[in-house]
mmCIF file of C-alpha atoms and ligand atoms in Angstrom:
data_model
loop_
_atom_site.group_PDB
_atom_site.id
_atom_site.type_symbol
_atom_site.label_atom_id
_atom_site.label_comp_id
_atom_site.label_asym_id
_atom_site.label_seq_id
_atom_site.Cartn_x
_atom_site.Cartn_y
_atom_site.Cartn_z
ATOM 1 C CA MET A 1342 72.354 98.904 130.514
ATOM 2 C CA LYS A 1343 75.135 100.819 129.024
ATOM 3 C CA LEU A 1344 78.450 100.532 127.702
ATOM 4 C CA SER A 1345 81.421 102.058 128.657
ATOM 5 C CA ASP A 1346 82.762 105.563 128.473
ATOM 6 C CA ARG A 1347 85.680 104.163 126.862
ATOM 7 C CA ILE A 1348 84.364 102.464 123.991
ATOM 8 C CA GLN A 1349 81.834 104.539 123.107
ATOM 9 C CA ALA A 1350 84.132 107.532 123.110
ATOM 10 C CA MET A 1351 86.125 106.020 120.216
ATOM 11 C CA GLN A 1352 85.468 106.561 116.715
ATOM 12 C CA ALA A 1353 84.515 104.328 113.942
ATOM 13 C CA SER A 1354 87.476 104.203 111.360
ATOM 14 C CA PRO A 1355 87.098 107.162 108.746
ATOM 15 C CA VAL A 1356 88.605 104.411 106.376
ATOM 16 C CA ARG A 1357 85.665 102.073 106.457
ATOM 17 C CA LYS A 1358 82.911 104.651 107.844
ATOM 18 C CA LEU A 1359 81.738 105.206 104.501
ATOM 19 C CA VAL A 1360 82.104 101.756 103.366
ATOM 20 C CA PRO A 1361 78.161 101.219 103.362
ATOM 21 C CA TYR A 1362 77.751 103.322 100.640
ATOM 22 C CA ALA A 1363 80.183 101.472 98.524
ATOM 23 C CA THR A 1364 78.571 98.388 98.749
ATOM 24 C CA LYS A 1365 75.535 100.123 97.434
ATOM 25 C CA ALA A 1366 76.906 101.623 94.504
ATOM 26 C CA LYS A 1367 77.888 98.294 94.389
ATOM 27 C CA LYS A 1368 74.952 96.609 94.892
ATOM 28 C CA ALA A 1369 73.220 99.353 91.645
ATOM 29 C CA GLY A 1370 75.873 97.747 89.842
ATOM 30 C CA LYS A 1371 78.739 100.320 90.046
ATOM 31 C CA LYS A 1372 82.681 99.412 89.669
ATOM 32 C CA VAL A 1373 84.270 100.829 92.713
ATOM 33 C CA TYR A 1374 88.227 101.435 92.762
ATOM 34 C CA HIS A 1375 89.075 101.159 96.285
ATOM 35 C CA LEU A 1376 91.598 104.617 96.891
ATOM 36 C CA ASN A 1377 90.058 104.601 100.337
ATOM 37 C CA ILE A 1378 92.039 102.134 102.881
ATOM 38 C CA GLY A 1379 95.799 100.655 102.373
ATOM 39 C CA GLN A 1380 94.756 97.417 100.769
ATOM 40 C CA PRO A 1381 97.266 96.992 98.413
ATOM 41 C CA ASP A 1382 96.803 94.725 94.904
ATOM 42 C CA ILE A 1383 100.336 93.426 94.687
ATOM 43 C CA GLN A 1384 100.342 89.449 94.657
ATOM 44 C CA THR A 1385 102.276 88.703 98.052
ATOM 45 C CA PRO A 1386 105.301 86.559 97.581
ATOM 46 C CA SER A 1387 104.891 82.602 97.172
ATOM 47 C CA VAL A 1388 107.267 82.022 99.449
ATOM 48 C CA PHE A 1389 105.248 82.814 102.548
ATOM 49 C CA MET A 1390 102.366 80.131 100.982
ATOM 50 C CA GLU A 1391 105.229 77.834 100.134
ATOM 51 C CA ALA A 1392 106.834 78.207 103.374
ATOM 52 C CA ILE A 1393 103.054 77.359 105.245
ATOM 53 C CA ASN A 1394 102.751 73.922 102.760
ATOM 54 C CA ALA A 1395 106.670 72.396 103.633
ATOM 55 C CA TYR A 1396 105.749 72.898 107.634
ATOM 56 C CA ASP A 1397 105.684 69.412 109.177
ATOM 57 C CA THR A 1398 103.083 69.586 112.347
ATOM 58 C CA GLU A 1399 100.044 67.132 112.930
ATOM 59 C CA VAL A 1400 98.570 69.714 115.371
ATOM 60 C CA ILE A 1401 98.788 73.589 115.311
ATOM 61 C CA LYS A 1402 99.954 74.249 118.468
ATOM 62 C CA TYR A 1403 99.746 77.507 120.442
ATOM 63 C CA SER A 1404 103.118 79.342 119.806
ATOM 64 C CA PHE A 1405 105.688 80.826 122.054
ATOM 65 C CA SER A 1406 103.906 83.624 123.325
ATOM 66 C CA GLN A 1407 107.058 85.695 122.254
ATOM 67 C CA GLY A 1408 106.555 84.321 118.703
ATOM 68 C CA GLU A 1409 108.055 81.500 116.407
ATOM 69 C CA PRO A 1410 111.978 81.635 116.863
ATOM 70 C CA ILE A 1411 112.206 81.103 113.069
ATOM 71 C CA LEU A 1412 111.113 84.646 112.650
ATOM 72 C CA ILE A 1413 112.216 86.175 115.210
ATOM 73 C CA ASP A 1414 115.897 85.150 114.214
ATOM 74 C CA ALA A 1415 114.473 86.410 110.428
ATOM 75 C CA ILE A 1416 113.528 89.745 111.825
ATOM 76 C CA CYS A 1417 117.232 90.316 113.912
ATOM 77 C CA ASP A 1418 118.642 89.635 109.852
ATOM 78 C CA TYR A 1419 116.644 91.546 108.487
ATOM 79 C CA PHE A 1420 117.349 94.596 110.541
ATOM 80 C CA ARG A 1421 120.883 93.376 110.635
ATOM 81 C CA ARG A 1422 121.156 93.864 106.965
ATOM 82 C CA ASP A 1423 121.633 98.181 107.903
ATOM 83 C CA ASP A 1424 123.494 97.464 110.752
ATOM 84 C CA ILE A 1425 120.782 97.795 113.492
ATOM 85 C CA HIS A 1426 121.570 94.792 116.150
ATOM 86 C CA PHE A 1427 118.930 93.062 117.786
ATOM 87 C CA GLU A 1428 119.096 89.421 119.875
ATOM 88 C CA PRO A 1429 116.427 87.218 120.036
ATOM 89 C CA GLU A 1430 115.085 88.753 123.188
ATOM 90 C CA ASP A 1431 114.742 92.404 121.935
ATOM 91 C CA ILE A 1432 111.844 90.896 119.830
ATOM 92 C CA LEU A 1433 107.915 89.665 120.648
ATOM 93 C CA ILE A 1434 106.100 88.530 117.497
ATOM 94 C CA THR A 1435 101.897 90.639 117.139
ATOM 95 C CA ASN A 1436 99.417 90.563 115.650
ATOM 96 C CA GLY A 1437 99.757 93.087 113.165
ATOM 97 C CA GLY A 1438 101.478 96.095 113.451
ATOM 98 C CA SER A 1439 97.969 97.414 115.560
ATOM 99 C CA GLU A 1440 99.057 95.271 118.100
ATOM 100 C CA ALA A 1441 102.732 96.284 118.532
ATOM 101 C CA ILE A 1442 101.202 99.533 119.224
ATOM 102 C CA THR A 1443 99.012 99.003 121.482
ATOM 103 C CA PHE A 1444 100.841 97.279 123.221
ATOM 104 C CA ALA A 1445 103.412 99.979 123.391
ATOM 105 C CA ALA A 1446 100.759 101.983 124.331
ATOM 106 C CA ILE A 1447 99.300 99.756 127.426
ATOM 107 C CA ALA A 1448 103.209 99.275 128.099
ATOM 108 C CA ILE A 1449 104.386 102.994 128.872
ATOM 109 C CA CYS A 1450 101.090 104.826 129.735
ATOM 110 C CA ASN A 1451 98.662 104.387 132.153
ATOM 111 C CA PRO A 1452 94.805 105.731 131.928
ATOM 112 C CA GLY A 1453 94.828 109.517 131.155
ATOM 113 C CA ASP A 1454 98.618 109.341 129.871
ATOM 114 C CA GLU A 1455 99.637 111.476 126.478
ATOM 115 C CA LEU A 1456 101.006 110.362 123.848
ATOM 116 C CA LEU A 1457 102.829 113.112 121.138
ATOM 117 C CA VAL A 1458 101.800 112.785 117.825
ATOM 118 C CA PRO A 1459 102.642 114.345 114.607
ATOM 119 C CA GLU A 1460 99.006 115.333 112.645
ATOM 120 C CA PRO A 1461 97.542 114.504 110.444
ATOM 121 C CA PHE A 1462 98.364 110.409 111.624
ATOM 122 C CA TYR A 1463 97.331 106.950 110.747
ATOM 123 C CA THR A 1464 93.572 106.799 112.060
ATOM 124 C CA ASN A 1465 93.744 103.914 114.148
ATOM 125 C CA TYR A 1466 96.367 105.332 116.207
ATOM 126 C CA ASN A 1467 92.987 106.589 118.077
ATOM 127 C CA GLY A 1468 91.508 103.785 118.364
ATOM 128 C CA PHE A 1469 95.029 101.758 119.910
ATOM 129 C CA THR A 1470 95.208 104.704 122.401
ATOM 130 C CA GLY A 1471 91.817 105.287 123.184
ATOM 131 C CA GLU A 1472 90.948 101.531 123.929
ATOM 132 C CA VAL A 1473 93.631 102.007 126.808
ATOM 133 C CA ASN A 1474 92.103 105.148 127.853
ATOM 134 C CA VAL A 1475 95.478 106.918 126.484
ATOM 135 C CA ASN A 1476 94.930 109.917 125.412
ATOM 136 C CA ILE A 1477 96.797 111.795 121.650
ATOM 137 C CA VAL A 1478 98.719 115.151 121.419
ATOM 138 C CA PRO A 1479 98.265 116.070 118.139
ATOM 139 C CA ILE A 1480 102.014 117.978 116.683
ATOM 140 C CA THR A 1481 100.149 119.872 114.001
ATOM 141 C CA THR A 1482 102.499 119.486 111.000
ATOM 142 C CA LYS A 1483 101.446 121.349 107.028
ATOM 143 C CA ALA A 1484 100.743 120.743 103.445
ATOM 144 C CA GLU A 1485 102.690 123.479 102.659
ATOM 145 C CA ASP A 1486 105.939 122.363 105.318
ATOM 146 C CA GLY A 1487 105.625 119.127 103.227
ATOM 147 C CA PHE A 1488 103.778 117.891 106.673
ATOM 148 C CA HIS A 1489 107.269 117.663 107.956
ATOM 149 C CA LEU A 1490 108.126 118.733 112.205
ATOM 150 C CA PRO A 1491 107.666 122.370 113.129
ATOM 151 C CA SER A 1492 110.841 123.822 115.785
ATOM 152 C CA GLU A 1493 111.498 121.590 118.413
ATOM 153 C CA LYS A 1494 110.533 124.518 120.596
ATOM 154 C CA GLU A 1495 106.801 124.177 119.522
ATOM 155 C CA ILE A 1496 106.994 120.787 120.083
ATOM 156 C CA GLU A 1497 108.205 120.903 124.163
ATOM 157 C CA ALA A 1498 105.702 123.416 124.195
ATOM 158 C CA LEU A 1499 102.964 120.655 124.176
ATOM 159 C CA ILE A 1500 104.788 118.012 126.973
ATOM 160 C CA THR A 1501 103.406 118.189 130.215
ATOM 161 C CA PRO A 1502 104.203 115.576 133.038
ATOM 162 C CA LYS A 1503 101.668 113.331 131.190
ATOM 163 C CA THR A 1504 102.949 112.971 128.431
ATOM 164 C CA LYS A 1505 104.927 109.452 128.034
ATOM 165 C CA GLY A 1506 105.797 109.664 124.550
ATOM 166 C CA ILE A 1507 106.043 110.670 120.989
ATOM 167 C CA LEU A 1508 104.462 108.183 118.709
ATOM 168 C CA PHE A 1509 104.820 108.279 114.493
ATOM 169 C CA SER A 1510 105.154 106.149 111.377
ATOM 170 C CA ASN A 1511 107.715 106.565 108.941
ATOM 171 C CA PRO A 1512 107.016 106.670 105.654
ATOM 172 C CA GLY A 1513 104.552 108.398 107.153
ATOM 173 C CA ASN A 1514 100.213 107.319 106.490
ATOM 174 C CA PRO A 1515 98.457 109.407 105.137
ATOM 175 C CA THR A 1516 101.352 111.768 103.737
ATOM 176 C CA GLY A 1517 103.516 109.819 102.657
ATOM 177 C CA THR A 1518 106.235 111.817 104.516
ATOM 178 C CA ILE A 1519 109.887 110.984 105.075
ATOM 179 C CA LEU A 1520 111.300 112.472 107.956
ATOM 180 C CA ARG A 1521 114.963 113.514 107.160
ATOM 181 C CA SER A 1522 117.102 112.808 109.449
ATOM 182 C CA ASP A 1523 117.896 116.369 111.191
ATOM 183 C CA GLU A 1524 114.369 115.679 111.875
ATOM 184 C CA MET A 1525 114.779 112.335 113.735
ATOM 185 C CA GLU A 1526 117.547 113.503 116.024
ATOM 186 C CA MET A 1527 115.313 116.359 117.093
ATOM 187 C CA ILE A 1528 113.027 113.758 118.437
ATOM 188 C CA ALA A 1529 115.520 111.525 119.908
ATOM 189 C CA ARG A 1530 117.061 114.982 121.569
ATOM 190 C CA ILE A 1531 113.553 115.692 122.528
ATOM 191 C CA ALA A 1532 113.022 111.919 124.069
ATOM 192 C CA ILE A 1533 116.496 111.999 126.147
ATOM 193 C CA LYS A 1534 115.996 115.372 127.328
ATOM 194 C CA HIS A 1535 112.276 114.930 128.834
ATOM 195 C CA HIS A 1536 112.396 111.246 129.778
ATOM 196 C CA LEU A 1537 109.616 109.968 126.416
ATOM 197 C CA PHE A 1538 109.543 106.506 124.861
ATOM 198 C CA ILE A 1539 109.471 106.957 121.195
ATOM 199 C CA ILE A 1540 107.444 104.584 119.133
ATOM 200 C CA SER A 1541 108.573 104.549 115.608
ATOM 201 C CA ASP A 1542 106.045 102.763 113.518
ATOM 202 C CA GLU A 1543 107.800 101.326 110.444
ATOM 203 C CA VAL A 1544 105.890 99.336 108.889
ATOM 204 C CA TYR A 1545 106.212 101.733 105.527
ATOM 205 C CA ARG A 1546 109.829 101.692 105.984
ATOM 206 C CA GLY A 1547 111.204 100.729 102.466
ATOM 207 C CA MET A 1548 109.217 102.338 100.483
ATOM 208 C CA ALA A 1549 111.021 105.486 99.938
ATOM 209 C CA PHE A 1550 111.399 107.336 96.442
ATOM 210 C CA ASP A 1551 113.432 109.429 94.635
ATOM 211 C CA GLY A 1552 116.810 107.877 95.936
ATOM 212 C CA LEU A 1553 115.204 108.804 99.719
ATOM 213 C CA GLU A 1554 115.859 105.845 102.416
ATOM 214 C CA ALA A 1555 113.348 105.824 104.977
ATOM 215 C CA GLN A 1556 116.048 104.785 107.968
ATOM 216 C CA SER A 1557 115.214 103.202 111.004
ATOM 217 C CA MET A 1558 114.772 105.178 113.999
ATOM 218 C CA ALA A 1559 117.325 102.429 115.379
ATOM 219 C CA SER A 1560 119.846 103.577 113.442
ATOM 220 C CA ILE A 1561 120.128 107.020 115.652
ATOM 221 C CA LYS A 1562 123.017 106.084 118.963
ATOM 222 C CA GLY A 1563 121.903 106.849 122.250
ATOM 223 C CA ILE A 1564 118.115 106.449 122.735
ATOM 224 C CA GLU A 1565 117.889 102.715 122.601
ATOM 225 C CA ASP A 1566 116.442 102.436 126.265
ATOM 226 C CA HIS A 1567 113.793 104.771 124.829
ATOM 227 C CA LEU A 1568 112.927 103.155 121.160
ATOM 228 C CA ILE A 1569 110.169 101.311 120.897
ATOM 229 C CA ILE A 1570 110.277 100.358 117.377
ATOM 230 C CA THR A 1571 106.976 98.255 115.837
ATOM 231 C CA GLU A 1572 106.924 96.421 112.311
ATOM 232 C CA SER A 1573 104.387 94.528 110.307
ATOM 233 C CA VAL A 1574 104.605 92.303 107.420
ATOM 234 C CA SER A 1575 101.274 93.740 106.113
ATOM 235 C CA LYS A 1576 102.682 96.511 103.432
ATOM 236 C CA ARG A 1577 105.743 95.847 102.841
ATOM 237 C CA TYR A 1578 105.312 92.141 101.956
ATOM 238 C CA SER A 1579 101.594 92.967 100.733
ATOM 239 C CA ALA A 1580 100.124 90.192 103.929
ATOM 240 C CA CYS A 1581 97.877 92.486 106.007
ATOM 241 C CA GLY A 1582 95.153 89.727 105.908
ATOM 242 C CA ALA A 1583 98.722 87.707 107.811
ATOM 243 C CA ARG A 1584 98.535 89.868 110.869
ATOM 244 C CA ILE A 1585 101.851 89.640 111.819
ATOM 245 C CA GLY A 1586 104.174 92.393 112.968
ATOM 246 C CA ALA A 1587 106.137 93.003 115.768
ATOM 247 C CA ILE A 1588 107.923 94.692 118.905
ATOM 248 C CA CYS A 1589 111.532 96.096 118.841
ATOM 249 C CA SER A 1590 113.434 97.269 121.594
ATOM 250 C CA HIS A 1591 116.788 97.202 122.892
ATOM 251 C CA ASN A 1592 115.101 97.959 126.881
ATOM 252 C CA LYS A 1593 115.002 95.203 128.100
ATOM 253 C CA ASP A 1594 112.783 95.985 131.496
ATOM 254 C CA LEU A 1595 110.075 96.867 128.419
ATOM 255 C CA MET A 1596 110.078 93.455 126.875
ATOM 256 C CA LYS A 1597 110.065 91.818 129.705
ATOM 257 C CA ASN A 1598 107.075 93.838 130.676
ATOM 258 C CA ILE A 1599 105.702 93.852 127.671
ATOM 259 C CA LEU A 1600 106.141 89.527 127.229
ATOM 260 C CA LYS A 1601 103.392 89.763 130.436
ATOM 261 C CA LEU A 1602 101.212 90.873 127.602
ATOM 262 C CA GLY A 1603 101.969 88.771 125.229
ATOM 263 C CA GLN A 1604 100.739 85.991 127.503
ATOM 264 C CA ALA A 1605 97.578 86.977 128.677
ATOM 265 C CA ARG A 1606 96.776 86.502 124.345
ATOM 266 C CA LEU A 1607 99.074 83.244 124.431
ATOM 267 C CA CYS A 1608 100.639 83.197 121.023
ATOM 268 C CA VAL A 1609 100.265 84.823 116.887
ATOM 269 C CA ALA A 1610 99.033 82.785 114.462
ATOM 270 C CA THR A 1611 101.598 79.533 114.220
ATOM 271 C CA LEU A 1612 101.106 79.166 110.608
ATOM 272 C CA GLU A 1613 101.165 82.724 109.323
ATOM 273 C CA GLN A 1614 104.855 83.559 111.545
ATOM 274 C CA ILE A 1615 106.309 80.409 109.570
ATOM 275 C CA GLY A 1616 105.369 82.103 106.205
ATOM 276 C CA ALA A 1617 106.473 85.545 107.377
ATOM 277 C CA ALA A 1618 109.470 84.203 108.373
ATOM 278 C CA ALA A 1619 109.805 83.269 104.595
ATOM 279 C CA LEU A 1620 109.338 87.235 103.774
ATOM 280 C CA TYR A 1621 111.562 88.463 105.904
ATOM 281 C CA ARG A 1622 114.279 86.699 104.368
ATOM 282 C CA LEU A 1623 113.000 88.341 100.863
ATOM 283 C CA PRO A 1624 116.063 89.585 99.144
ATOM 284 C CA ASP A 1625 116.773 93.571 98.599
ATOM 285 C CA SER A 1626 115.904 92.942 95.181
ATOM 286 C CA TYR A 1627 112.063 92.365 96.134
ATOM 287 C CA THR A 1628 112.114 96.107 98.443
ATOM 288 C CA LYS A 1629 113.360 97.393 95.798
ATOM 289 C CA GLU A 1630 110.800 96.110 93.000
ATOM 290 C CA ILE A 1631 108.035 97.085 95.587
ATOM 291 C CA ARG A 1632 109.364 100.643 95.844
ATOM 292 C CA ASP A 1633 109.814 101.233 91.680
ATOM 293 C CA GLU A 1634 106.110 99.837 91.266
ATOM 294 C CA TYR A 1635 104.858 102.251 93.701
ATOM 295 C CA GLN A 1636 107.199 105.188 92.909
ATOM 296 C CA ALA A 1637 105.324 104.676 89.092
ATOM 297 C CA ARG A 1638 101.958 104.852 90.411
ATOM 298 C CA ARG A 1639 102.912 107.615 92.805
ATOM 299 C CA ASP A 1640 103.885 109.709 89.942
ATOM 300 C CA ILE A 1641 100.721 108.978 87.416
ATOM 301 C CA VAL A 1642 98.958 110.251 90.931
ATOM 302 C CA PHE A 1643 100.771 113.074 91.370
ATOM 303 C CA ASP A 1644 100.873 114.155 87.592
ATOM 304 C CA ALA A 1645 97.315 113.739 87.126
ATOM 305 C CA LEU A 1646 96.007 115.848 90.150
ATOM 306 C CA GLN A 1647 98.703 118.588 88.369
ATOM 307 C CA GLN A 1648 95.998 119.066 86.176
ATOM 308 C CA ILE A 1649 92.977 119.321 88.152
ATOM 309 C CA PRO A 1650 91.938 122.660 88.664
ATOM 310 C CA GLY A 1651 91.846 123.851 92.608
ATOM 311 C CA VAL A 1652 93.767 121.125 93.971
ATOM 312 C CA LEU A 1653 96.236 121.129 96.093
ATOM 313 C CA VAL A 1654 98.937 118.375 96.683
ATOM 314 C CA GLN A 1655 102.492 117.910 97.578
ATOM 315 C CA LYS A 1656 104.498 115.314 96.515
ATOM 316 C CA PRO A 1657 105.372 112.767 98.974
ATOM 317 C CA THR A 1658 107.901 110.684 99.136
ATOM 318 C CA GLY A 1659 107.266 107.536 100.921
ATOM 319 C CA ALA A 1660 104.325 104.883 101.729
ATOM 320 C CA PHE A 1661 101.501 104.661 99.310
ATOM 321 C CA TYR A 1662 100.134 107.991 100.468
ATOM 322 C CA MET A 1663 98.952 111.390 99.664
ATOM 323 C CA VAL A 1664 96.635 113.212 101.391
ATOM 324 C CA VAL A 1665 94.597 116.458 98.513
ATOM 325 C CA LYS A 1666 92.748 119.863 99.448
ATOM 326 C CA LEU A 1667 89.868 119.443 97.101
ATOM 327 C CA PRO A 1668 87.821 121.847 95.586
ATOM 328 C CA VAL A 1669 85.088 121.389 97.700
ATOM 329 C CA ASP A 1670 83.617 122.763 101.014
ATOM 330 C CA ASP A 1671 83.529 119.062 102.552
ATOM 331 C CA ALA A 1672 85.680 115.889 101.343
ATOM 332 C CA GLU A 1673 82.973 113.801 103.445
ATOM 333 C CA LYS A 1674 80.503 114.942 101.405
ATOM 334 C CA PHE A 1675 81.910 114.970 97.785
ATOM 335 C CA ILE A 1676 82.969 111.049 98.472
ATOM 336 C CA ILE A 1677 79.306 110.521 99.487
ATOM 337 C CA TRP A 1678 77.904 111.903 96.534
ATOM 338 C CA MET A 1679 80.765 110.290 93.915
ATOM 339 C CA LEU A 1680 79.591 106.684 95.455
ATOM 340 C CA GLU A 1681 75.757 107.642 95.177
ATOM 341 C CA HIS A 1682 75.683 110.053 92.481
ATOM 342 C CA PHE A 1683 78.758 109.839 90.217
ATOM 343 C CA ASP A 1684 79.912 107.454 87.224
ATOM 344 C CA VAL A 1685 81.510 107.591 84.232
ATOM 345 C CA ASN A 1686 80.480 104.232 81.878
ATOM 346 C CA GLY A 1687 79.645 102.320 85.356
ATOM 347 C CA GLU A 1688 82.846 103.312 86.897
ATOM 348 C CA THR A 1689 83.129 105.552 90.240
ATOM 349 C CA ILE A 1690 85.987 105.961 93.053
ATOM 350 C CA MET A 1691 86.153 106.061 97.099
ATOM 351 C CA LEU A 1692 88.926 108.036 98.734
ATOM 352 C CA SER A 1693 89.548 108.424 102.546
ATOM 353 C CA PRO A 1694 88.003 112.285 103.876
ATOM 354 C CA ALA A 1695 91.171 113.312 105.853
ATOM 355 C CA GLU A 1696 88.814 114.518 108.401
ATOM 356 C CA GLY A 1697 89.634 111.793 110.999
ATOM 357 C CA PHE A 1698 93.413 111.625 110.326
ATOM 358 C CA TYR A 1699 93.530 114.821 112.390
ATOM 359 C CA ALA A 1700 93.061 115.325 116.199
ATOM 360 C CA THR A 1701 92.780 119.099 116.022
ATOM 361 C CA LYS A 1702 88.993 119.921 115.121
ATOM 362 C CA GLY A 1703 88.442 121.956 111.527
ATOM 363 C CA LEU A 1704 90.772 120.834 110.205
ATOM 364 C CA GLY A 1705 91.259 118.572 107.345
ATOM 365 C CA LYS A 1706 87.265 119.036 106.137
ATOM 366 C CA ASP A 1707 88.755 119.648 102.648
ATOM 367 C CA GLU A 1708 91.338 117.276 102.110
ATOM 368 C CA ALA A 1709 91.332 113.503 101.246
ATOM 369 C CA ARG A 1710 93.400 110.322 101.402
ATOM 370 C CA ILE A 1711 94.418 108.500 98.324
ATOM 371 C CA ALA A 1712 96.338 105.018 98.705
ATOM 372 C CA TYR A 1713 97.291 104.003 94.985
ATOM 373 C CA VAL A 1714 97.316 100.564 96.206
ATOM 374 C CA LEU A 1715 96.036 99.604 92.211
ATOM 375 C CA ASN A 1716 98.470 99.121 89.236
ATOM 376 C CA LYS A 1717 99.090 101.612 86.968
ATOM 377 C CA ASP A 1718 95.714 101.225 84.700
ATOM 378 C CA ASP A 1719 93.394 101.431 87.817
ATOM 379 C CA MET A 1720 95.091 104.213 89.127
ATOM 380 C CA GLN A 1721 94.683 106.333 85.942
ATOM 381 C CA LYS A 1722 91.423 105.318 85.263
ATOM 382 C CA ALA A 1723 90.175 106.457 88.651
ATOM 383 C CA MET A 1724 91.972 110.027 88.581
ATOM 384 C CA LYS A 1725 90.050 110.704 84.933
ATOM 385 C CA ILE A 1726 87.188 109.666 87.231
ATOM 386 C CA LEU A 1727 87.957 112.065 90.357
ATOM 387 C CA GLN A 1728 88.652 115.018 87.744
ATOM 388 C CA ALA A 1729 85.698 114.271 85.805
ATOM 389 C CA GLY A 1730 83.496 114.272 89.581
ATOM 390 C CA LEU A 1731 84.324 117.122 90.491
ATOM 391 C CA LEU A 1732 83.619 119.107 87.432
ATOM 392 C CA ALA A 1733 80.384 117.934 88.150
ATOM 393 C CA TYR A 1734 80.145 118.139 91.366
ATOM 394 C CA ASN A 1735 80.867 121.881 91.524
ATOM 395 C CA ASN A 1736 78.443 122.472 88.816
ATOM 396 C CA GLN A 1737 75.238 121.241 90.543
HETATM 397 C C1 PLP B 878 101.168 103.401 109.871
HETATM 398 C C2 PLP B 878 100.300 102.260 109.855
HETATM 399 N N1 PLP B 878 100.377 101.695 111.187
HETATM 400 C C3 PLP B 878 100.335 100.461 111.151
HETATM 401 C C4 PLP B 878 99.323 99.555 110.717
HETATM 402 C C5 PLP B 878 98.738 98.855 111.112
HETATM 403 O O1 PLP B 878 98.781 97.566 110.430
HETATM 404 P P1 PLP B 878 98.912 96.051 110.470
HETATM 405 O O2 PLP B 878 98.447 95.781 111.409
HETATM 406 O O3 PLP B 878 98.166 96.045 109.424
HETATM 407 O O4 PLP B 878 100.799 95.309 110.617
HETATM 408 C C6 PLP B 878 98.668 100.590 109.633
HETATM 409 C C7 PLP B 878 97.788 100.130 108.648
HETATM 410 O O5 PLP B 878 97.341 100.937 107.441
HETATM 411 C C8 PLP B 878 99.467 101.377 109.348
HETATM 412 O O6 PLP B 878 99.488 102.523 108.131
#
């Protein structure tokens, strides 16, 4: 029996595919610092469990396909703080940002259609689009430009009759880049001119450093019918396992149709929605605290990387990732070697090879993504291990 072409063409997650090497290293008694995955170590705010514990029900019923009203209202209020106005019917709760992006791709693309995506991009975009036979067309961005977008002309040259939209995360994973307002305006102009949807993945919004702000794409006027925002509690509120996200759009026709996808999977987990509503109501001071913590970690990692000969890195301004060029031919081989053959006093690190974050073959081979999701002490230790590992690897 043969499996579908679709599933066979899908790539294994580059973030997770080296996990067996880490498991083996741990079995051999090594401690592994996981800088490969965006799993923050920050405590999920206690209001999440408090809200769930206070939820009085005898039966855990199906929730509404659109989502729990208490959560939808909390998301509307979250945006209203930035003068962005969504009505409850503009929101649909999803199983994480992942399902939100998948739903958006299904809703706007036919099989074989294309989405423009700045690369390097969050590698699971390949999964969300591949599983519904949508093709990603990369807009290549470069480290030396701080992973900012190329010119309007260069982007427009990639548009074909099959292009249905532009998908990007802002702040960016894996780049940590925050789009400037002129770039956001440019995306809006292109979308209007070429009748494209904009899928603005804002799961890292609020994590912006050095006094910058990652504005929501919804702050740009005139693109209401084009814009789909995907949201999540995973990163901002350190609640990855809650699996709560949302699609937000003023396009009534789109939302009416997306509800059919919601109905087809019945609903999102009821209790986690109750907890997530409390997260969205946390004051701005919470986001500030988180942002300051990640900025401090970013500084530790960036300063340490500057000291390592042959490592090239741009200072990221948001999210909790950075892409680094390593003085090796093949970053994946180096990462595996670190797990299999290297440790400092029984400790080693795991990074993500960056190649899987590019759609263009050959790009990113000597690059890795570092997720600075561990506390400052651990990040400091991890950088020392990386420095010693690179020296040993290149002296073999
Ligand atoms: C840019 C980006 N978008 C979406 C997601 C999906 O997040 P979740 O499904 O946990 O909300 C992630 C997770 O790492 C991400 O980095």
